[in-house]
Amino acid sequence: MNKKLSKISLFILVGVLLLAIFILPLLAATIFSFKGMGGKGYSFINYQWLIEQDGFWPAISTTLRLAILAAILNLSLMVPTMVFLHLKGQKWKPLVDAICILPLIIPVVSLAIGAQVAMPGILQNTEYELVFFYVVIGLPFTYRALDTSLSSVPLKTLVEASRSLGSNWLNTIIRVITPSIRSGITAALFLSFALSLGEYTITSLLHWETFPTWTVVAAQQNILGAIAISVFTFAAAIILMTLIGLSTHKGSGREIVEEEHNYGMAE
Amino acid sequence: MSAQKRTSSTLELKGVSRHFGSVKALDGLDLTLVPGEMVALLGPSGCGKTTALRIVAGLETATYGDLFINGVRYNDTPVNERDMGMVFQSYSLFPNMTVAENIDYGLRVRKIDKNKRMKRINQMLDLVDLGPKSTSYPHQLSGGQQQRVALARALAIEPNVLLLDEPLSALDAQVRVQIREEIRRIQLDLGITTLFVTHDQEEAMAISDRVGVMRSGKLEQIDTPIDIYNNPATPFVASFVGMANRLPAEISGAGNVKVLEQKIPLSPLSGNLEKTKSAIALVRPEAIALTDEQDPLATRAIVAVKSFQGPITKLGVVIEGYPLIHIDLSSKEARKLDVGQKIAFKITADELMVENV
Ligand SMILES: Nc1ncnc2c1ncn2[C@@H]1O[C@H](COP(=O)(O)OP(=O)(O)OP(=O)(O)O)[C@@H](O)[C@H]1O
Ligand SMILES: [Mg+2]
């Protein structure tokens, strides 16, 4: 078969599918969400309705607050653990690997109900108990992200080089370890934050109101409003993630454009 | 160029052992380096070379034994207070820092003031001839350039001792030769005491003052390259260093050994040999010479391989029942020989090292 032709037809197939199941519905929803009163003309009326709903701003602020806390807690737990595993605790790695995959295997319901009972009293009656669950469900993803990044640099040698050049541990962590696994930390941060933003099941089971649970209730009152919610959420997510991506990428030394290729230079 | 202000150090290891569970990576290693000396540690894989180096660097602790630098015991000094310049086998430059920042790293840690640091960095860049690359990142450099930066980074801190763990093993043969000569030039220039680990004997011979041959965690012999080659202390050293034909031998009384029908004095360094066991004599390719067909000592063989190597030519000759025998001849002498031709040769060694197998 003609190779080039099959490549083109594959390209068209993917394009059509993408258009049919992703771009078209999204576009339709966006247009629809700007419909005016009673479906006539175009206006911002649905978005206005959304913003004026009771609990809109509190729900957003709760969600952001919890997601930020969860991401920070997750990383402050996982970065030192993973670095330690890669430097000194190779034999513990399978164990931690297994533990970190558990949240994917244990049904969310049993996790939520079971673990809540075991939670310390001070946490049990505040929304901050959710942070704990968000950290747990994020573990499998932060584990992979950090593991991949740590495996791609000769961390042990870099640390030994730093130490033998006279550096103490703190300086080694700040100036050598962190910058070398920056991409992994960014990815882990990203995943943990995004997961917490969108978490619905546990939050709903434990009867807390965050943006995802709030939208479900709000959406039942107004069809066009519900579509506006979807479009808003989608756009907000894209903007937020892009911002995180941009801010963590800046100033990373790896981004140097390889304009000069000095390989193969006569030595 | 005298970048090294400090006087060179003495390095002493006394009875150093390192056990990993039941594995004795080092087993009572004694080694002394005089100031400004470059010693190569040579030995087969797993004999403990890297372990020895890491103990000096403080990256590994000795199970027994002591480490002294300039007579001061260093066993309990932490890695970051030892002032050792270490160059690793694998690339170890900090990927997020430029060449200059890498060299600066150890200087910044020492809180040296900025002007002095700049001066030092430039000095080091000149030393390894990488001035134009100061703002490049490691991934923009060739392997050889990276190892030169690693060397500059290690030397920038004016270390007590320079430690090199097979720094050239990841490089191409040609670059390897060039950089090892550069290392030697710099080492002599600075007069820095250097311990150099390698399993390439040619490399060890070419650039060090003394070569220490290790075997199973112990130093088997340490001597100048010439003495290691010409006067090996044990059969292990003789067979490990340089090329040697391993020929079946018979030990006859009166301290002689019979090889290829020739009777040659047995080297007293051979150690205790058991006459009942089979024995192998070690014969260097250059200790064999062509001879007359009529010579009563002559062995006849057929040339199977001939390889021209500039001033000398290496022959591989076959005799029924023996492995291929290597002979080094001057190229002038070898010119008249062709593959397939019959030759006569004899062993010219004064004495032979023999070992049981
Ligand atoms: N961290 C460790 N844990 C267990 N055994 C080790 C460790 N490091 C080294 N060994 C063992 O100690 C012995 C000596 O190792 P070492 O790395 O010093 O050898 P080497 O002479 O440098 O070999 P090579 O030429 O292959 O680099 C080996 O048998 C090795 O398996
Ligand atoms: Mg080694």
PDB file of N, CA and C and ligand atoms in Angstrom, chain B residues 49-51 89 165-166 197, ligand 2:
ATOM      1  N   LYS B  49      39.254  -0.882  43.076  1.00  0.00           N
ATOM      2  CA  LYS B  49      39.867   0.411  42.733  1.00  0.00           C
ATOM      3  C   LYS B  49      38.959   1.578  43.088  1.00  0.00           C
ATOM      4  N   THR B  50      37.715   1.499  42.619  1.00  0.00           N
ATOM      5  CA  THR B  50      36.776   2.591  42.882  1.00  0.00           C
ATOM      6  C   THR B  50      36.534   2.748  44.380  1.00  0.00           C
ATOM      7  N   THR B  51      36.404   1.628  45.065  1.00  0.00           N
ATOM      8  CA  THR B  51      36.193   1.674  46.512  1.00  0.00           C
ATOM      9  C   THR B  51      37.336   2.413  47.204  1.00  0.00           C
ATOM     10  N   GLN B  89      33.750   8.903  36.661  1.00  0.00           N
ATOM     11  CA  GLN B  89      33.749   8.140  35.408  1.00  0.00           C
ATOM     12  C   GLN B  89      32.624   8.608  34.483  1.00  0.00           C
ATOM     13  N   ASP B 165      38.547   8.806  38.748  1.00  0.00           N
ATOM     14  CA  ASP B 165      38.006   7.449  38.604  1.00  0.00           C
ATOM     15  C   ASP B 165      37.651   7.178  37.146  1.00  0.00           C
ATOM     16  N   GLU B 166      38.567   6.562  36.440  1.00  0.00           N
ATOM     17  CA  GLU B 166      38.365   6.259  35.018  1.00  0.00           C
ATOM     18  C   GLU B 166      37.713   7.420  34.274  1.00  0.00           C
ATOM     19  N   VAL B 197      42.497   6.039  38.855  1.00  0.00           N
ATOM     20  CA  VAL B 197      42.023   4.667  38.727  1.00  0.00           C
ATOM     21  C   VAL B 197      41.712   4.358  37.267  1.00  0.00           C
TER      22      VAL B 197
HETATM   23 MG    MG C   2      35.346   1.180  39.296  1.00  0.00          MG
END
